[in-house]
Amino acid sequence: DAGVTQSPTHLIKTRGQQVTLRCSPKSGHDTVSWYQQALGQGPQFIFQYYEEEERQRGNFPDRFSGHQFPNYSSELNVNALLLGDSALYLCASSLLVGGITDTQYFGPGTRLTVL
Amino acid sequence: AQKITQTQPGMFVQEKEAVTLDCTYDTSDPSYGLFWYKQPSSGEMIFLIYQGSYDQQNATEGRYSLNFQKARKSANLVISASQLGDSAMYFCAMREGKGNYGGSQGNLIFGKGTKLSVKP
C-alpha cells in the first residue's frame, strides 16, 4: 500500500522565481492538505483540497495557490518567492467522512531553499 | 494565545525506560481530536496515536499511550520501553470541530514540538 509521495525531494530557487511542488495521496484517500514547516517550528496549515476545490485555507498570501486533479493528486504553487519561503513543505492526505477530516498521513516533504 | 503548548523543548530518556511528553491544548469547541506525530531527522511526520474528545478510554497503540485529562486540557504522550529509534521530534496536534454544526476543520494545529533523545 503506497503511502503519500512528494516530489521533488529538494529544490533550490532564487528570489522572485516560481515553484511547483507535487503530491500523490495515500491509496484510497480523497483529501490533500499542505503545510509549511519552518526550521525549528511546527507545521503551519496552508490549505486543503477536496473534490478538486479548496476547502479551507490558512493564513497564507495569494502567492500560495494549489490544485487538485481528478486522481486526487495535488500541486502547490508559490509565486514571487521570498527568502522567508524557505521551509519544508509537507503534504498530508486523508479521507473526508461526514464532513470530518480523518487522520492525516504525511509525505516525506519537499525542502525548498530560496537564495 | 497558543492553541497547542508543548513546554519541553528537549527531553532525555534512558533506553528501556518510559517517558512522558507533555501537551496542553486550548479550545472552546466541544468536539475535537488530538494527535501525536513523530518526526525523525528525515522530515516525514509519522502518525502515532489519536484521541477524540468524546472518547471515554485513553488511546493506546503498542508502546504509545495517551494520558487524556479533559478537565485539565492535557493530552500527554507516554512512550514505554524507549528504544534508540524513538529519538526524534514529537509534535502534538489538534483538529477542531465546527461547534454545533458538526463536521470538523480541515487543518491540524501543531505545537512547537519536543526533541526526544534516547540514551543507550
Coordinates of C-alpha atoms in Angstrom, one line a residue:
Chain A
D1 CA 0.0 0.0 0.0
A2 CA 1.7 3.1 -1.3
G3 CA 1.9 6.0 1.2
V4 CA 2.0 9.7 0.4
T5 CA 4.6 10.6 -2.1
Q6 CA 6.0 14.1 -2.8
S7 CA 8.3 15.5 -5.5
P8 CA 10.9 16.8 -5.7
T9 CA 12.8 16.0 -2.5
H10 CA 14.9 19.1 -2.6
L11 CA 14.6 22.3 -4.5
I12 CA 16.8 25.5 -4.7
K13 CA 15.3 28.6 -6.2
T14 CA 16.1 32.3 -6.2
R15 CA 14.0 35.2 -5.0
G16 CA 11.2 36.2 -7.4
Q17 CA 11.0 32.8 -9.1
Q18 CA 8.0 30.5 -9.1
V19 CA 7.9 26.9 -7.8
T20 CA 5.6 23.9 -8.2
L21 CA 5.5 21.1 -5.7
R22 CA 3.7 17.8 -6.2
C23 CA 1.9 15.3 -4.0
S24 CA 0.2 11.9 -4.6
P25 CA -2.1 10.9 -1.7
K26 CA -2.2 7.5 0.0
S27 CA -4.3 5.0 -1.9
G28 CA -8.0 5.4 -1.1
H29 CA -7.7 9.0 0.2
D30 CA -9.6 11.8 -1.4
T31 CA -8.3 14.9 0.5
V32 CA -5.0 16.6 0.4
S33 CA -3.6 19.2 2.8
W34 CA -0.4 21.3 2.5
Y35 CA 1.7 22.5 5.4
Q36 CA 4.8 24.7 5.6
Q37 CA 7.3 23.9 8.3
A38 CA 10.0 26.5 9.0
L39 CA 13.2 25.4 10.8
G40 CA 12.6 24.7 14.5
Q41 CA 8.8 25.1 14.2
G42 CA 5.7 23.0 14.0
P43 CA 3.9 22.8 10.6
Q44 CA 1.6 25.6 9.6
F45 CA -1.5 24.8 7.5
I46 CA -1.6 26.3 4.1
F47 CA -4.8 24.9 2.5
Q48 CA -6.8 21.7 2.0
Y49 CA -8.3 20.4 -1.3
Y50 CA -11.3 18.1 -1.7
E51 CA -13.1 17.2 -4.9
E52 CA -10.7 19.5 -6.8
E53 CA -11.7 22.6 -4.8
E54 CA -10.0 24.5 -2.0
R55 CA -12.0 23.5 1.1
Q56 CA -10.1 25.5 3.7
R57 CA -7.3 28.0 3.7
G58 CA -4.8 29.1 6.4
N59 CA -3.2 32.4 6.8
F60 CA -1.0 32.5 3.7
P61 CA -0.9 35.1 1.0
D62 CA -2.3 34.6 -2.5
R63 CA 1.2 33.9 -3.8
F64 CA 0.4 30.4 -2.5
S65 CA -2.0 28.5 -4.7
G66 CA -2.9 25.0 -5.3
H67 CA -4.7 22.5 -7.4
Q68 CA -6.2 19.0 -7.1
F69 CA -6.6 16.7 -10.0
P70 CA -9.3 14.1 -10.7
N71 CA -7.0 11.3 -9.5
Y72 CA -6.7 13.2 -6.1
S73 CA -3.1 14.2 -6.6
S74 CA -2.2 17.8 -5.9
E75 CA 0.1 20.7 -6.6
L76 CA 1.3 23.6 -4.5
N77 CA 2.4 26.7 -6.4
V78 CA 4.3 29.5 -4.9
N79 CA 4.9 32.7 -6.9
A80 CA 7.3 35.6 -6.4
L81 CA 9.4 33.6 -4.0
L82 CA 10.8 35.3 -0.9
L83 CA 13.7 34.3 1.3
G84 CA 11.1 33.5 4.1
D85 CA 9.5 30.9 1.9
S86 CA 12.5 28.6 2.6
A87 CA 11.0 25.7 4.5
L88 CA 10.0 22.0 4.5
Y89 CA 6.7 21.7 2.6
L90 CA 4.6 18.8 3.8
C91 CA 1.7 17.2 2.0
A92 CA -0.9 15.2 4.0
S93 CA -3.7 13.0 2.7
S94 CA -6.8 11.9 4.5
L95 CA -10.4 10.9 3.9
L96 CA -13.3 13.3 4.4
V97 CA -16.1 11.4 6.1
G98 CA -19.3 13.1 7.0
G99 CA -17.6 16.4 6.9
I100 CA -14.9 15.3 9.3
T101 CA -11.3 15.2 8.1
D102 CA -10.0 11.8 9.3
T103 CA -6.4 11.2 10.4
Q104 CA -3.9 12.9 8.1
Y105 CA -0.9 10.9 6.8
F106 CA 2.1 12.9 5.7
G107 CA 4.6 12.5 2.9
P108 CA 8.4 12.9 3.3
G109 CA 8.2 16.6 2.4
T110 CA 10.0 18.9 -0.1
R111 CA 12.7 21.0 1.3
L112 CA 12.7 24.4 -0.5
T113 CA 15.6 26.7 -0.3
V114 CA 15.3 30.3 -1.6
L115 CA 18.5 32.2 -2.3
Chain B
A1 CA -3.0 32.5 22.7
Q2 CA -1.3 29.3 21.8
K3 CA -3.8 26.5 21.0
I4 CA -1.2 23.7 21.5
T5 CA 1.5 24.1 24.1
Q6 CA 4.5 21.8 24.4
T7 CA 6.6 23.1 27.3
Q8 CA 9.5 20.7 26.9
P9 CA 11.8 21.7 24.1
G10 CA 14.1 18.7 24.7
M11 CA 13.9 15.5 26.8
F12 CA 16.4 12.8 27.5
V13 CA 15.5 9.2 28.5
Q14 CA 17.5 6.1 29.1
E15 CA 16.9 3.2 26.8
K16 CA 14.2 0.8 28.0
E17 CA 12.7 3.4 30.4
A18 CA 9.3 5.1 30.0
V19 CA 9.0 8.8 29.1
T20 CA 6.1 11.3 29.1
L21 CA 5.9 14.2 26.7
D22 CA 3.6 17.0 27.7
C23 CA 0.9 18.7 25.7
T24 CA -1.8 21.1 26.7
Y25 CA -4.4 22.5 24.4
D26 CA -6.9 25.3 24.3
T27 CA -10.3 25.2 22.5
S28 CA -13.8 26.1 23.2
D29 CA -15.2 23.6 20.7
P30 CA -16.8 20.6 22.4
S31 CA -15.7 18.3 19.5
Y32 CA -12.1 18.0 18.7
G33 CA -9.4 15.5 18.1
L34 CA -5.8 15.2 19.4
F35 CA -2.9 13.7 17.6
W36 CA 0.7 12.9 18.2
Y37 CA 3.2 12.7 15.4
K38 CA 6.9 11.7 15.3
Q39 CA 9.3 13.5 13.0
P40 CA 12.7 11.8 12.6
S41 CA 15.6 13.8 11.1
S42 CA 14.5 12.7 7.6
G43 CA 11.5 15.0 7.9
E44 CA 8.5 12.8 7.4
M45 CA 5.7 13.2 10.0
I46 CA 4.7 9.8 11.3
F47 CA 1.2 9.4 12.8
L48 CA 1.4 7.7 16.3
I49 CA -1.9 8.0 18.1
Y50 CA -5.3 9.7 18.2
Q51 CA -7.7 10.7 20.9
G52 CA -11.2 12.0 20.3
S53 CA -12.8 14.5 22.7
Y54 CA -15.7 12.2 23.4
D55 CA -13.6 9.0 23.8
Q56 CA -14.1 7.5 27.3
Q57 CA -10.9 5.5 27.3
N58 CA -7.3 6.7 26.9
A59 CA -5.9 5.7 23.5
T60 CA -3.2 3.1 23.2
E61 CA -1.1 2.0 20.2
G62 CA 1.6 -0.5 21.0
R63 CA 4.2 1.2 23.2
Y64 CA 2.4 4.6 22.9
S65 CA -0.4 5.7 25.1
L66 CA -2.1 9.0 25.5
N67 CA -2.9 10.3 29.0
F68 CA -6.0 12.3 28.3
Q69 CA -7.2 14.6 31.1
K70 CA -10.1 16.6 29.6
A71 CA -10.7 18.9 32.5
R72 CA -7.1 19.9 32.5
K73 CA -7.0 20.1 28.7
S74 CA -3.9 17.9 28.6
A75 CA -3.0 15.1 26.3
N76 CA 0.4 13.7 27.3
L77 CA 2.1 11.0 25.2
V78 CA 3.6 8.2 27.2
I79 CA 6.2 6.0 25.4
S80 CA 7.0 2.8 27.3
A81 CA 10.3 0.9 27.0
S82 CA 12.1 3.5 25.0
Q83 CA 14.3 2.4 22.1
L84 CA 17.2 4.2 20.3
G85 CA 14.9 4.6 17.3
D86 CA 12.5 6.7 19.3
S87 CA 15.0 9.6 19.1
A88 CA 13.1 12.3 17.1
M89 CA 10.9 15.4 17.3
Y90 CA 7.4 14.7 18.7
F91 CA 4.5 17.0 17.8
C92 CA 1.1 17.3 19.5
A93 CA -1.6 18.5 17.2
M94 CA -5.3 19.3 17.4
R95 CA -8.2 19.2 14.9
E96 CA -11.1 21.3 16.0
G97 CA -14.8 20.7 15.2
K98 CA -17.2 23.2 13.8
G99 CA -19.1 24.0 17.0
N100 CA -22.7 23.0 16.8
Y101 CA -22.6 22.4 13.0
G102 CA -20.9 19.1 13.0
G103 CA -18.0 18.1 10.8
S104 CA -14.5 19.3 11.5
Q105 CA -12.0 21.9 10.5
G106 CA -9.6 20.5 7.9
N107 CA -6.4 21.8 9.4
L108 CA -4.3 20.4 12.2
I109 CA -2.9 22.9 14.7
F110 CA 0.6 21.9 15.8
G111 CA 2.7 22.7 18.9
K112 CA 6.3 23.6 18.6
G113 CA 7.5 20.0 19.4
T114 CA 9.7 18.2 21.8
K115 CA 13.0 16.8 20.9
L116 CA 13.4 13.4 22.5
S117 CA 16.9 11.8 22.8
V118 CA 17.2 8.2 23.9
K119 CA 20.5 7.4 25.6
P120 CA 22.0 3.8 25.3

